[in-house]
Coordinates of C-alpha atoms in Angstrom, one line a residue:
Chain A
M1 CA 191.6 24.4 117.6
E2 CA 194.8 23.5 116.0
A3 CA 196.8 25.6 118.2
K4 CA 195.2 24.0 121.2
E5 CA 196.0 20.7 119.8
N6 CA 199.6 21.6 119.3
N7 CA 199.8 22.9 122.7
Q8 CA 198.5 19.7 124.0
F9 CA 200.9 17.8 122.0
G10 CA 203.7 19.8 123.3
L11 CA 202.6 19.4 126.8
E12 CA 202.2 15.8 126.4
K13 CA 205.4 15.2 124.9
S14 CA 207.1 17.1 127.6
H15 CA 205.5 14.9 130.1
G16 CA 206.2 11.8 128.3
D17 CA 209.0 10.9 130.5
H18 CA 207.4 10.9 133.7
I19 CA 204.7 8.6 132.7
S20 CA 206.6 5.8 134.2
S21 CA 206.6 7.6 137.4
H22 CA 203.0 7.8 137.2
S23 CA 202.6 4.4 136.1
S24 CA 202.2 3.1 139.6
G25 CA 200.1 5.8 140.8
A26 CA 198.0 6.4 137.9
A27 CA 194.8 6.3 139.7
G28 CA 192.3 8.6 138.4
F29 CA 191.5 9.9 135.2
V30 CA 190.9 13.5 135.0
T31 CA 188.1 14.6 133.0
P32 CA 188.9 17.9 131.4
L33 CA 185.6 18.4 130.0
T34 CA 186.0 21.9 129.3
S35 CA 186.8 22.8 125.8
S36 CA 189.8 24.8 126.7
P37 CA 193.0 23.0 126.5
I38 CA 193.2 22.8 130.2
L39 CA 195.0 19.8 131.1
S40 CA 193.5 20.1 134.4
A41 CA 196.0 17.9 136.0
S42 CA 199.3 16.6 135.3
M43 CA 197.6 13.3 135.3
V44 CA 196.0 14.3 132.2
E45 CA 199.2 15.1 130.7
A46 CA 200.6 11.9 131.9
F47 CA 197.7 10.2 130.3
F48 CA 198.1 11.9 127.1
A49 CA 201.7 11.8 126.9
P50 CA 202.5 8.2 127.2
S51 CA 202.6 7.2 123.7
L52 CA 200.9 9.9 122.0
W53 CA 203.3 10.5 119.3
N54 CA 206.2 8.5 120.4
H55 CA 205.1 4.9 119.9
H56 CA 207.7 3.8 122.1
T57 CA 206.4 3.8 125.5
S58 CA 204.6 0.6 125.2
S59 CA 206.1 -0.5 128.4
C60 CA 204.9 2.6 130.0
T61 CA 201.5 2.2 128.7
M62 CA 201.5 -1.3 129.7
N63 CA 202.3 -0.4 133.2
F64 CA 200.0 2.3 133.0
G65 CA 197.2 0.2 131.8
E66 CA 197.8 -2.4 134.3
S67 CA 197.9 0.0 137.1
N68 CA 194.8 1.5 135.9
I69 CA 193.1 -1.8 135.7
Q70 CA 194.2 -2.7 139.0
T71 CA 193.5 0.4 140.8
A72 CA 190.3 0.1 142.3
T73 CA 190.4 3.6 143.3
S74 CA 187.1 5.0 144.1
G75 CA 188.4 8.2 142.8
I76 CA 187.4 9.7 139.7
N77 CA 188.3 7.5 136.9
C78 CA 187.2 9.5 134.1
V79 CA 188.5 9.2 130.7
P80 CA 190.2 12.3 129.8
I81 CA 187.8 13.0 127.1
G82 CA 188.6 16.5 127.3
K83 CA 188.2 18.3 124.2
P84 CA 186.4 15.7 122.3
V85 CA 183.6 15.7 124.6
A86 CA 183.6 19.4 124.6
M87 CA 183.7 19.4 120.9
S88 CA 181.0 17.0 120.8
N89 CA 178.7 19.8 121.3
R90 CA 178.2 19.7 117.7
G91 CA 175.4 17.7 118.7
M92 CA 176.7 14.5 117.6
L93 CA 176.4 12.7 120.8
P94 CA 174.5 13.1 123.9
S95 CA 177.7 13.1 125.8
P96 CA 177.3 12.7 129.4
P97 CA 177.2 15.9 131.1
P98 CA 180.3 16.9 132.8
G99 CA 178.8 16.7 136.1
E100 CA 178.3 13.0 135.8
F101 CA 181.9 12.3 135.1
P102 CA 183.0 12.6 138.6
H103 CA 181.0 9.6 139.3
S104 CA 183.3 7.1 140.6
L105 CA 184.4 4.6 138.0
P106 CA 186.2 2.5 140.4
H107 CA 186.4 -0.4 138.2
F108 CA 186.6 1.3 135.0
P109 CA 189.3 -0.8 133.5
V110 CA 190.4 1.8 131.1
D111 CA 193.9 1.1 130.4
S112 CA 196.4 3.5 129.2
G113 CA 195.8 2.7 125.7
F114 CA 192.3 3.7 126.0
I115 CA 193.2 7.0 127.4
E116 CA 195.9 7.5 124.9
R117 CA 193.6 7.0 122.2
A118 CA 191.2 9.3 123.7
A119 CA 193.9 11.8 124.0
R120 CA 195.0 11.4 120.5
L121 CA 191.6 11.7 119.3
S122 CA 191.0 14.7 121.3
C123 CA 194.1 16.2 119.9
F124 CA 192.9 15.6 116.5
G125 CA 190.3 18.0 117.4
G126 CA 188.2 19.7 115.0
S127 CA 187.5 17.0 112.6
S128 CA 184.0 15.9 112.9
F129 CA 182.9 13.0 114.9
R130 CA 182.1 10.4 112.5
G131 CA 180.2 8.5 114.8
I132 CA 180.6 6.9 118.0
S133 CA 181.7 3.5 118.3
L134 CA 183.1 1.8 121.1
F135 CA 186.6 0.9 120.5
G136 CA 188.0 -2.4 121.3
P137 CA 189.3 -1.2 124.5
S138 CA 185.9 -1.4 125.8
Q139 CA 186.0 -5.0 125.1
S140 CA 189.2 -5.2 127.0
M141 CA 187.2 -4.2 129.9
A142 CA 185.5 -7.4 130.0
P143 CA 188.4 -9.5 130.9
P144 CA 189.3 -7.5 133.9
S145 CA 187.7 -9.0 136.9
D146 CA 185.5 -6.1 137.2
A147 CA 182.4 -6.6 135.4
S148 CA 180.6 -3.8 136.9
K149 CA 180.4 -1.5 134.1
D150 CA 178.1 1.0 135.4
V151 CA 176.4 3.5 133.3
N152 CA 179.0 5.9 133.9
G153 CA 181.6 3.6 132.7
A154 CA 179.5 3.3 129.6
R155 CA 179.2 6.9 129.3
V156 CA 182.8 7.4 129.6
L157 CA 183.3 4.9 127.0
K158 CA 180.9 6.6 124.9
A159 CA 182.7 9.8 125.3
E160 CA 185.9 8.1 124.5
L161 CA 184.3 6.7 121.5
N162 CA 183.4 10.2 120.5
V163 CA 187.0 10.9 120.7
V164 CA 187.8 7.8 118.9
S165 CA 185.5 8.4 116.1
L166 CA 187.2 11.7 115.4
P167 CA 189.7 10.6 112.8
V168 CA 187.4 8.1 111.4
E169 CA 186.6 10.1 108.5
H170 CA 190.2 10.3 107.7
G171 CA 189.7 6.9 106.7
T172 CA 191.9 4.7 108.6
I173 CA 190.8 3.9 112.0
K174 CA 192.1 0.5 112.1
G175 CA 190.1 -1.0 114.8
I176 CA 191.3 -1.2 118.2
T177 CA 192.3 -4.5 119.3
T178 CA 191.8 -6.5 122.3
N179 CA 193.4 -6.4 125.6
S180 CA 196.3 -8.5 124.8
K181 CA 197.3 -6.4 122.0
R182 CA 196.5 -3.2 123.5
D183 CA 199.9 -2.1 124.1
R184 CA 200.9 -2.8 120.6
S185 CA 198.0 -1.2 119.2
I186 CA 198.4 1.8 121.3
S187 CA 202.0 2.3 120.6
H188 CA 201.5 2.0 116.9
V189 CA 198.5 3.8 116.3
G190 CA 199.3 5.3 113.1
T191 CA 197.1 6.2 110.4
S192 CA 198.1 6.1 106.9
N193 CA 195.8 8.8 105.9
N194 CA 196.4 11.3 108.5
E195 CA 199.8 12.3 107.6
S196 CA 198.7 15.8 107.9
R197 CA 197.8 15.1 111.4
E198 CA 200.7 13.6 113.0
G199 CA 199.8 10.5 111.2
N200 CA 200.1 8.3 114.1
F201 CA 196.7 7.8 114.9
C202 CA 195.6 4.6 113.4
E203 CA 197.2 1.4 113.6
D204 CA 199.2 0.4 110.7
G205 CA 199.1 -2.9 109.2
Q206 CA 196.2 -5.1 109.2
E207 CA 198.0 -7.8 110.8
R208 CA 197.6 -6.1 114.0
H209 CA 193.9 -6.3 113.8
T210 CA 193.9 -9.8 112.6
G211 CA 196.5 -10.9 114.9
S212 CA 194.9 -9.2 117.8
A213 CA 191.6 -10.2 116.7
D214 CA 192.7 -13.8 116.6
A215 CA 194.3 -13.5 119.8
A216 CA 191.3 -12.1 121.3
G217 CA 189.2 -15.1 120.8
N218 CA 187.7 -14.7 124.1
S219 CA 184.5 -13.1 123.3
S220 CA 182.4 -13.5 120.3
S221 CA 182.3 -9.8 119.8
S222 CA 186.0 -9.7 119.5
D223 CA 185.8 -12.2 116.8
L224 CA 183.1 -10.3 115.3
G225 CA 185.1 -7.2 115.5
A226 CA 188.0 -9.0 114.0
N227 CA 186.1 -10.1 111.1
K228 CA 184.7 -6.8 110.7
R229 CA 188.1 -5.3 110.8
R230 CA 189.3 -7.7 108.3
K231 CA 186.6 -6.6 106.1
A232 CA 187.6 -3.1 106.6
T233 CA 191.0 -3.7 105.4
E234 CA 189.9 -4.1 101.9
E235 CA 187.9 -1.1 101.5
M236 CA 189.0 2.2 102.5
E237 CA 185.8 3.9 102.2
K238 CA 184.0 1.4 104.3
E239 CA 186.7 1.0 106.7
K240 CA 185.3 3.5 109.0
D241 CA 182.0 1.8 109.1
Q242 CA 183.6 -1.5 109.7
V243 CA 185.7 -0.2 112.5
L244 CA 182.9 1.5 114.1
R245 CA 180.7 -1.5 113.8
A246 CA 183.4 -3.7 115.1
L247 CA 183.9 -1.4 118.0
Q248 CA 180.3 -1.3 118.6
S249 CA 179.7 -4.9 118.4
S250 CA 182.7 -5.6 120.4
T251 CA 181.4 -3.6 123.1
E252 CA 178.0 -5.0 123.0
T253 CA 178.8 -8.0 124.9
T254 CA 180.7 -6.1 127.4
K255 CA 178.0 -3.6 127.9
N256 CA 174.9 -5.5 127.6
N257 CA 174.2 -5.1 131.2
T258 CA 174.7 -1.6 131.7
E259 CA 174.3 0.4 128.6
T260 CA 171.4 2.4 127.9
K261 CA 172.7 5.4 126.5
H262 CA 174.6 4.0 123.7
K263 CA 171.6 3.6 121.7
S264 CA 172.1 6.9 120.5
Y265 CA 175.4 6.1 118.9
K266 CA 175.1 6.5 115.3
H267 CA 177.7 6.3 112.8
S268 CA 177.6 7.3 109.3
G269 CA 176.7 4.5 107.1
K270 CA 177.8 6.5 104.2
N271 CA 181.4 7.2 103.7
A272 CA 181.3 10.2 101.5
K273 CA 180.6 12.7 104.2
D274 CA 182.4 15.8 104.7
N275 CA 184.4 16.3 107.7
S276 CA 182.3 19.0 109.3
E277 CA 179.3 16.8 109.5
A278 CA 178.2 15.8 112.9
A279 CA 178.3 12.2 113.8
K280 CA 174.5 12.0 113.9
E281 CA 174.4 11.0 110.3
G282 CA 173.8 8.0 108.3
Y283 CA 171.7 5.3 109.7
V284 CA 171.3 4.3 113.2
H285 CA 173.5 1.4 113.4
V286 CA 171.9 -1.6 114.9
R287 CA 173.2 -2.1 118.3
A288 CA 172.6 -4.2 121.2
Q289 CA 170.1 -1.9 122.7
R290 CA 168.7 -2.2 126.1
G291 CA 167.1 -5.5 126.6
Q292 CA 168.1 -6.8 123.3
A293 CA 169.7 -10.1 123.0
T294 CA 173.3 -9.9 122.5
N295 CA 174.0 -13.5 122.0
S296 CA 175.9 -14.8 119.1
H297 CA 172.9 -15.4 117.0
S298 CA 171.7 -11.9 117.0
L299 CA 175.2 -10.7 116.4
A300 CA 175.7 -13.0 113.5
E301 CA 172.3 -11.9 112.2
R302 CA 173.3 -8.4 112.5
V303 CA 176.5 -8.9 110.7
R304 CA 174.8 -10.8 108.0
R305 CA 172.3 -8.0 107.6
E306 CA 175.0 -5.5 107.3
K307 CA 176.8 -7.5 104.8
I308 CA 173.7 -7.8 102.7
S309 CA 173.0 -4.1 102.9
E310 CA 176.5 -3.3 101.9
R311 CA 176.3 -5.5 98.9
M312 CA 172.9 -4.1 98.0
K313 CA 174.4 -0.7 98.1
Y314 CA 177.2 -1.7 95.9
L315 CA 174.8 -3.3 93.5
Q316 CA 172.9 -0.1 93.5
E317 CA 175.9 1.7 92.3
L318 CA 176.6 -0.9 89.6
V319 CA 173.2 -1.0 88.2
P320 CA 172.5 2.3 86.4
G321 CA 169.5 4.1 87.5
C322 CA 169.0 2.4 90.7
S323 CA 170.1 5.0 93.1
K324 CA 166.6 6.3 93.5
V325 CA 165.1 2.9 94.1
T326 CA 164.7 1.9 97.7
G327 CA 163.6 -1.3 99.0
K328 CA 165.1 -4.7 98.6
A329 CA 162.3 -6.1 96.4
V330 CA 162.4 -3.4 93.9
M331 CA 166.1 -3.4 93.8
L332 CA 166.2 -7.1 93.2
D333 CA 163.8 -6.7 90.3
E334 CA 165.9 -4.0 88.9
I335 CA 169.0 -6.1 89.2
I336 CA 167.3 -9.0 87.6
N337 CA 166.2 -6.9 84.7
Y338 CA 169.6 -5.5 84.3
V339 CA 171.3 -8.8 84.2
Q340 CA 168.7 -10.1 81.7
S341 CA 169.3 -7.1 79.6
L342 CA 173.0 -7.6 79.7
Q343 CA 172.7 -11.2 78.7
R344 CA 170.4 -10.3 75.9
Q345 CA 172.9 -7.7 74.8
V346 CA 175.6 -10.3 74.7
E347 CA 173.4 -12.5 72.6
F348 CA 172.6 -9.8 70.2
L349 CA 176.1 -8.7 69.8
S350 CA 177.3 -12.1 69.2
M351 CA 174.7 -12.4 66.5
K352 CA 176.1 -9.3 65.0
L353 CA 179.6 -10.5 65.3
A354 CA 178.7 -13.7 63.7
A355 CA 177.3 -11.8 60.8
V356 CA 180.3 -9.8 60.5
N357 CA 182.5 -10.8 57.6
P358 CA 185.6 -12.5 58.8
Q359 CA 187.6 -9.6 57.5
L360 CA 188.6 -9.2 61.0
D361 CA 191.5 -11.4 60.4
F362 CA 193.0 -10.9 63.7
S363 CA 195.3 -13.8 63.3
I364 CA 196.0 -13.5 66.9
E365 CA 196.2 -17.2 67.5
G366 CA 199.0 -17.8 65.1
P367 CA 201.9 -15.8 66.3
L368 CA 200.5 -14.6 69.5
A369 CA 199.2 -17.8 70.9
K370 CA 202.4 -19.5 70.1
N371 CA 204.3 -16.8 71.8
L372 CA 202.1 -16.9 74.8
L373 CA 201.8 -20.5 75.2
H374 CA 205.1 -21.8 74.2
S375 CA 208.0 -19.6 74.8
H376 CA 208.9 -18.9 78.3
G377 CA 211.4 -16.3 77.6
G378 CA 211.9 -13.8 74.9
S379 CA 208.5 -12.5 75.8
S380 CA 209.3 -9.0 74.7
S381 CA 210.4 -10.0 71.4
A382 CA 207.5 -12.2 70.9
A383 CA 205.2 -9.5 72.0
G384 CA 206.7 -7.1 69.6
F385 CA 206.4 -9.6 66.9
S386 CA 202.9 -10.3 67.6
Q387 CA 202.1 -6.7 67.8
E388 CA 203.4 -6.1 64.4
M389 CA 201.4 -9.0 63.1
I390 CA 198.3 -7.9 64.6
Y391 CA 198.3 -4.2 64.2
P392 CA 198.1 -3.9 60.5
Q393 CA 195.0 -6.0 60.6
V394 CA 193.3 -4.7 63.5
Y395 CA 194.0 -1.2 62.5
S396 CA 192.3 -1.8 59.2
S397 CA 189.3 -0.2 60.6
Q398 CA 190.2 1.9 63.6
Q399 CA 191.7 1.9 66.9
G400 CA 189.2 0.2 68.9
L401 CA 189.3 -1.7 72.1
A402 CA 190.8 -4.5 70.1
H403 CA 194.0 -2.5 69.7
A404 CA 194.1 -1.6 73.3
G405 CA 193.2 -5.0 74.4
I406 CA 195.7 -6.7 72.2
S407 CA 198.5 -4.3 72.9
S408 CA 197.9 -4.3 76.5
M409 CA 197.5 -8.0 76.8
L410 CA 200.7 -8.7 75.2
N411 CA 202.6 -7.1 78.0
P412 CA 200.9 -8.8 80.8
S413 CA 201.2 -12.0 79.0
D414 CA 204.8 -12.0 80.0
A415 CA 203.9 -11.7 83.6
F416 CA 201.6 -14.7 83.2
R417 CA 204.3 -16.9 82.1
R418 CA 206.7 -16.3 84.8
P419 CA 205.1 -17.3 88.0
M420 CA 203.8 -20.4 86.4
N421 CA 203.5 -22.4 89.5
T422 CA 202.2 -19.8 91.8
E423 CA 198.7 -20.2 90.8
I424 CA 198.5 -23.9 91.4
P425 CA 196.1 -23.7 94.2
M426 CA 193.4 -23.1 91.8
A427 CA 190.6 -25.6 91.9
S428 CA 191.8 -28.5 90.0
G429 CA 188.4 -28.9 88.6
Y430 CA 188.7 -25.5 87.2
K431 CA 191.9 -26.3 85.6
E432 CA 190.5 -29.3 83.9
T433 CA 187.5 -27.5 82.7
S434 CA 189.6 -24.7 81.4
L435 CA 191.7 -27.1 79.6
Q436 CA 188.7 -28.6 78.0
M437 CA 187.2 -25.2 77.5
H438 CA 190.3 -24.2 75.8
N439 CA 189.8 -27.0 73.5
S440 CA 186.3 -26.1 72.8
W441 CA 186.9 -23.0 71.0
N442 CA 190.5 -23.3 70.2
E443 CA 190.6 -26.6 68.5
Q444 CA 193.0 -25.4 66.0
L445 CA 195.2 -23.8 68.5
V446 CA 195.2 -27.1 70.3
M447 CA 196.4 -28.8 67.4
Q448 CA 198.9 -26.3 66.3
M449 CA 200.6 -25.8 69.6
A450 CA 202.3 -28.5 71.3
Y451 CA 199.4 -28.5 73.6
G452 CA 200.0 -31.9 74.8
A453 CA 203.5 -31.0 75.6
N454 CA 202.6 -28.1 77.8
P455 CA 199.4 -28.8 79.4
P456 CA 200.3 -27.1 82.6
L457 CA 201.5 -24.2 80.8
N458 CA 198.4 -23.9 78.9
S459 CA 196.1 -24.2 81.8
Q460 CA 198.1 -21.9 83.8
V461 CA 198.1 -19.3 81.2
I462 CA 194.4 -19.8 80.8
N463 CA 193.7 -20.1 84.4
R464 CA 195.9 -17.6 85.6
K465 CA 194.3 -15.3 87.9
P466 CA 196.8 -12.6 87.9
D467 CA 196.9 -10.6 91.0
G468 CA 195.6 -7.3 90.4
F469 CA 193.3 -8.3 87.7
T470 CA 190.5 -9.8 89.3
I471 CA 189.6 -10.3 92.9
Chain B
W1 CA 180.5 -16.7 117.6
R2 CA 183.1 -16.7 115.1
A3 CA 182.4 -15.7 111.6
P4 CA 183.8 -18.0 109.0
P5 CA 187.4 -17.3 108.8
G6 CA 187.3 -17.1 105.1
T7 CA 184.9 -14.3 105.1
R8 CA 185.7 -12.2 102.3
T9 CA 185.3 -8.6 102.5
L10 CA 182.9 -6.7 100.5
T11 CA 183.5 -5.5 97.1
P12 CA 184.9 -3.4 95.5
R13 CA 187.3 -5.8 94.3
F14 CA 189.4 -5.6 91.3
G15 CA 187.2 -5.6 88.3
P16 CA 187.5 -8.0 85.5
S17 CA 190.7 -7.8 83.6
K18 CA 189.9 -6.0 80.4
P19 CA 193.1 -6.9 78.5
M20 CA 192.6 -10.5 79.3
L21 CA 189.0 -10.4 78.4
A22 CA 189.8 -8.7 75.1
F23 CA 192.6 -11.2 74.4
R24 CA 190.6 -14.2 75.1
F25 CA 187.5 -13.1 73.3
L26 CA 189.3 -11.9 70.3
R27 CA 191.1 -15.2 70.0
A28 CA 188.0 -17.1 70.4
L29 CA 186.3 -14.9 67.9
T30 CA 188.9 -15.4 65.2
L31 CA 188.8 -19.0 65.8
V32 CA 185.1 -19.2 65.4
H33 CA 185.3 -17.3 62.2
R34 CA 188.0 -19.6 60.9
T35 CA 186.5 -22.8 61.8
A36 CA 182.9 -22.1 61.3
A37 CA 183.0 -19.8 58.4
N38 CA 180.7 -22.0 56.5
S39 CA 178.1 -22.7 59.1
S40 CA 175.1 -20.6 59.5
N41 CA 175.0 -17.4 61.2
A42 CA 172.9 -18.7 64.0
A43 CA 175.3 -21.4 64.8
R44 CA 178.2 -19.1 64.7
S45 CA 176.4 -16.6 66.9
R46 CA 175.8 -19.3 69.4
R47 CA 179.4 -20.2 69.4
I48 CA 180.4 -16.7 69.7
Q49 CA 178.1 -16.2 72.6
R50 CA 179.5 -19.2 74.3
A51 CA 183.0 -17.9 73.6
A52 CA 182.0 -14.6 75.1
F53 CA 180.8 -16.2 78.3
A54 CA 183.8 -18.4 78.4
S55 CA 186.3 -15.6 78.1
M56 CA 184.3 -13.7 80.7
A57 CA 184.6 -16.6 83.0
Y58 CA 188.2 -17.0 82.4
S59 CA 189.0 -13.4 83.0
A60 CA 187.1 -13.4 86.1
G61 CA 189.3 -16.0 87.6
P62 CA 188.6 -19.2 89.4
R63 CA 187.8 -17.5 92.6
R64 CA 184.4 -16.5 91.6
A65 CA 181.7 -19.0 92.0
W66 CA 179.9 -17.7 89.0
S67 CA 182.9 -18.1 86.7
R68 CA 183.4 -21.7 87.9
A69 CA 179.8 -22.5 87.4
L70 CA 179.7 -20.9 84.0
L71 CA 182.7 -22.8 82.8
C72 CA 181.2 -26.0 84.2
R73 CA 178.0 -25.3 82.5
L74 CA 179.6 -24.5 79.2
H75 CA 181.8 -27.5 79.3
F76 CA 178.9 -29.6 80.3
H77 CA 176.8 -28.4 77.5
R78 CA 179.5 -28.8 75.1
A79 CA 180.1 -32.3 76.1
R80 CA 176.4 -33.0 75.9
R81 CA 176.2 -31.5 72.5
R82 CA 179.1 -33.5 71.3
C83 CA 178.0 -36.8 72.7
A84 CA 174.3 -36.8 73.0
G85 CA 173.1 -34.7 70.1
R86 CA 171.2 -31.6 70.6
R87 CA 169.5 -32.5 73.8
R88 CA 169.8 -29.6 76.1
A89 CA 170.8 -30.5 79.5
A90 CA 168.4 -29.4 82.1
G91 CA 171.1 -28.5 84.6
V92 CA 169.7 -27.5 87.9
P93 CA 166.0 -28.1 88.0
R94 CA 164.1 -25.0 88.1
R95 CA 162.2 -24.5 91.2
P96 CA 159.1 -22.4 91.1
S97 CA 159.4 -19.4 93.3
T98 CA 156.6 -20.4 95.5
T99 CA 158.8 -20.2 98.4
G100 CA 158.7 -16.5 98.0
S101 CA 162.3 -15.9 98.2
P102 CA 163.0 -12.7 96.4
A103 CA 166.3 -13.8 95.1
D104 CA 165.1 -16.8 93.1
G105 CA 165.0 -15.0 89.9
L106 CA 168.4 -13.7 90.5
R107 CA 169.6 -17.2 91.3
R108 CA 168.5 -18.4 88.0
L109 CA 170.2 -15.7 86.1
V110 CA 173.5 -15.7 87.7
P111 CA 175.4 -18.9 87.0
G112 CA 176.0 -20.8 90.1
G113 CA 173.5 -18.8 92.0
T114 CA 171.4 -21.6 93.2
G115 CA 173.9 -22.9 95.6
M116 CA 174.6 -19.8 97.4
D117 CA 173.2 -18.0 100.3
Y118 CA 171.7 -14.6 99.8
C119 CA 174.8 -12.7 100.8
G120 CA 177.1 -14.5 98.5
L121 CA 174.6 -14.3 95.8
L122 CA 174.6 -10.6 95.9
E123 CA 178.3 -10.5 95.8
E124 CA 178.5 -12.8 92.8
T125 CA 175.8 -10.8 91.1
A126 CA 177.9 -7.7 91.5
D127 CA 180.9 -9.3 90.0
Y128 CA 178.8 -10.9 87.3
I129 CA 177.3 -7.7 86.3
R130 CA 180.7 -6.1 86.2
C131 CA 182.1 -8.8 83.9
L132 CA 179.0 -8.8 81.8
S133 CA 179.1 -5.1 81.2
E134 CA 182.8 -5.4 80.3
Q135 CA 182.0 -8.1 77.9
V136 CA 179.3 -6.1 76.3
K137 CA 181.5 -3.1 76.0
L138 CA 184.2 -5.1 74.4
M139 CA 181.8 -6.7 71.9
Q140 CA 180.3 -3.4 71.1
S141 CA 183.6 -1.9 70.5
I142 CA 184.6 -4.7 68.2
V143 CA 181.4 -4.3 66.3
D144 CA 182.0 -0.7 66.0
S145 CA 185.5 -1.1 65.0
V146 CA 184.6 -3.3 62.2
G147 CA 182.6 -0.4 60.9
P148 CA 179.4 -0.2 59.1
G149 CA 180.7 -2.3 56.3
G150 CA 180.9 -5.3 58.5
R151 CA 177.6 -6.7 57.6

């Protein structure tokens, strides 16, 4: 499989140059549905080559794409699914039988990017299909004048999605973007994870998504997809899902008329799947099935449901012993119980701490607070000083978290002081409350320090939401 | 349909800052011990508990709705206590869960939960649980570090 891919790469690269020559005449897609690396036509190679690993032929792809879109050839416009489709015989998708591909897709506005991605994905080969999701390109089909996305077109898309979903599990399919950004996305499809595999697959940089997503703006699904892609940026594990969902949702509007077969698209809802697993895993993602409303409300509802389910899953991980529980109601009860128990624990521990003799003479506030809240510079010296002060006392008993906490907090305290004004955009209300809160339990501190002299300092130190700490 | 542009992505986010939490809480703790060494244990424990919540909320950052709500509530209660005696502020009136919403209990528990939609509530709950567990761990370690002779 790898060899085949390499062969394909070689072939594609060799043909990279005469893409431009093909650009005008790039009529039909060849559908090398056989599993063998038969690039059945030079067209295929041309398709594959354009930007496969070169990233440079954006112009070529653009021309290509346009020509593709414009060609109303009644010829075979099949996506060169090629291997992926063949490899989809793992049973992941009911890929359209090869025989159906020769259906004319005259208006299948698959532009070059689409095909490139398909090619790339096919080249990635053996990795399992994570799931099928329609890439953004499917959405791009909407703008073209042609709205007749027949079932074949849908199938082709689906197959392409098969291909597309290949590297999903590698973690970084950054969603495909809309038409306008197609060329960019195509040319820069590079994955961060897939270095082992030519690493060019996924787009780099989220700004592409967001930018393209913003630029898309034309269809609700694109926004939806953009939002979903944005969501994906922050979570590697769930990226794949997001992307798939984005793709799916983005295609929903485009395909609402024609698709029937995409119902079977499934994508793994769970991220920790091994590569060899077929794409028919996880839950059946909710899609715009036949006859289902695809208006914005249902889409929004779907998004909302997905968000909720994601968060429920995360909560399930947080709350110990909840992995076996299924059902929202029971989960909620468990969560409530857990939160209550935590709060009770805090109360109990605070009672214990109150009873503890104040032999824990931390004396943090004296030197440390002064260092933290007063001096801008000399942080290291101050920190060292504070450390000396604190350690002998804290260590009276043992090295607990107190030690770790204190020692570690001294270092970041320097960082707090420097970008004093960067955290201004905190809620001013928050600042005020924090100032007052600071008063509430640090009355002595307040008096000792020149609190009045440095209110912004104080609040900022208190309020500082250092990057990397929370959120 | 455009999702709210400020849609945040799902967790996992960065967890609560443990060093900050430890620092704040320890500071508060020492202060409580210093200033209220003569008061009863119950009163001190109350203060410590409030300090725990406050340090939790601080460490969580202002971006979290629950931390903001918690701080507001603490401050509000404190102001009330100072000014109006021991009257406990009612805060948000408690609605009976006759509406059948399953998240009502959760809303009551999580500070600031009443004003949120279900989705945000879940997210805040997750963060709140994380911070709470961190706080509990911290306090437990302090108690342990004091040793059996602490009592």
